[in-house]
Tab-separated table of C-alpha atoms in Angstrom:
chain	number	residue	atom	x	y	z
A	5	MET	CA	0.123	4.170	0.818
A	6	SER	CA	1.199	2.661	4.085
A	7	GLY	CA	0.560	-0.627	5.813
A	8	ILE	CA	-0.107	-3.826	3.933
A	9	HIS	CA	0.208	-3.898	0.142
A	10	ILE	CA	-1.367	-6.784	-1.721
A	11	SER	CA	-0.409	-6.717	-5.370
A	12	HIS	CA	-0.085	-10.276	-6.619
A	13	CYS	CA	-1.146	-13.897	-6.458
A	14	VAL	CA	1.217	-15.407	-3.911
A	15	CYS	CA	0.816	-18.994	-5.111
A	16	LEU	CA	1.819	-18.268	-8.699
A	17	ARG	CA	3.850	-15.099	-8.062
A	18	THR	CA	1.845	-13.205	-10.671
A	19	SER	CA	1.209	-9.479	-10.328
A	20	PHE	CA	-2.316	-8.136	-10.518
A	21	ALA	CA	-0.965	-5.463	-12.892
A	22	SER	CA	-0.025	-8.131	-15.442
A	23	LEU	CA	-3.308	-9.977	-14.910
A	24	ILE	CA	-5.486	-6.902	-15.491
A	25	GLU	CA	-3.753	-6.299	-18.829
A	26	GLN	CA	-4.465	-9.874	-19.967
A	27	ALA	CA	-8.032	-9.836	-18.639
A	28	ARG	CA	-8.932	-6.539	-20.314
A	29	ARG	CA	-7.347	-7.527	-23.605
A	30	ALA	CA	-9.260	-10.841	-23.667
A	31	GLY	CA	-12.471	-9.649	-21.942
A	32	TRP	CA	-12.162	-12.273	-19.176
A	33	SER	CA	-14.621	-12.759	-16.334
A	34	LEU	CA	-13.303	-13.852	-12.938
A	35	GLY	CA	-13.990	-17.496	-13.754
A	36	THR	CA	-12.167	-17.267	-17.059
A	37	LEU	CA	-9.209	-15.472	-15.462
A	38	ILE	CA	-8.922	-18.242	-12.860
A	39	HIS	CA	-9.205	-20.946	-15.523
A	40	GLU	CA	-6.719	-19.337	-17.928
A	41	THR	CA	-4.045	-18.266	-15.431
A	42	GLY	CA	-4.507	-20.528	-12.392
A	43	CYS	CA	-4.515	-17.452	-10.153
A	44	GLY	CA	-7.259	-17.790	-7.557
A	45	ALA	CA	-7.446	-21.548	-8.095
A	46	GLN	CA	-4.794	-22.605	-5.575
A	47	CYS	CA	-5.306	-21.288	-2.025
A	48	GLY	CA	-8.004	-18.829	-3.171
A	49	LEU	CA	-6.842	-15.938	-0.997
A	50	CYS	CA	-6.391	-13.648	-3.996
A	51	ARG	CA	-9.869	-14.338	-5.406
A	52	PRO	CA	-11.578	-11.324	-3.752
A	53	TYR	CA	-8.732	-9.092	-4.965
A	54	LEU	CA	-9.066	-10.466	-8.483
A	55	ARG	CA	-12.810	-9.817	-8.366
A	56	ARG	CA	-12.316	-6.201	-7.285
A	57	MET	CA	-9.468	-5.752	-9.747
A	58	LEU	CA	-11.800	-6.705	-12.598
A	59	GLN	CA	-14.512	-4.375	-11.281
A	60	THR	CA	-12.398	-1.306	-10.534
A	61	GLY	CA	-9.018	-1.707	-12.238
A	62	GLU	CA	-7.179	-1.537	-8.896
A	63	THR	CA	-3.995	-3.617	-8.810
A	64	VAL	CA	-2.618	-2.733	-5.356
A	65	PHE	CA	-4.767	-3.143	-2.271
A	66	VAL	CA	-4.198	-1.744	1.207
A	67	GLU	CA	-7.023	-3.581	2.932
A	68	LEU	CA	-7.700	-7.239	3.595
A	69	LEU	CA	-10.564	-8.546	1.497
A	70	HIS	CA	-12.509	-11.727	2.135
A	71	GLU	CA	-14.858	-13.775	-0.004
A	72	GLU	CA	-18.460	-12.824	0.585
A	73	ALA	CA	-20.768	-15.642	1.586
A	74	GLY	CA	-23.557	-16.390	-0.774
């Protein structure tokens, strides 16, 4: 992979790899993950990555994701 690599919540310095393990073990939704860890609750820039991480299992992203309106 080249270019940008997004692999963690910058605000809390928590890797997506560690978050996916916790989320899968506990069966967390995005809202629960945010509530339990604080990731996605600060600046919110990692929220779309957290959402996709829960959907696909990806923990390293090479594209910029944005929240979808709606």
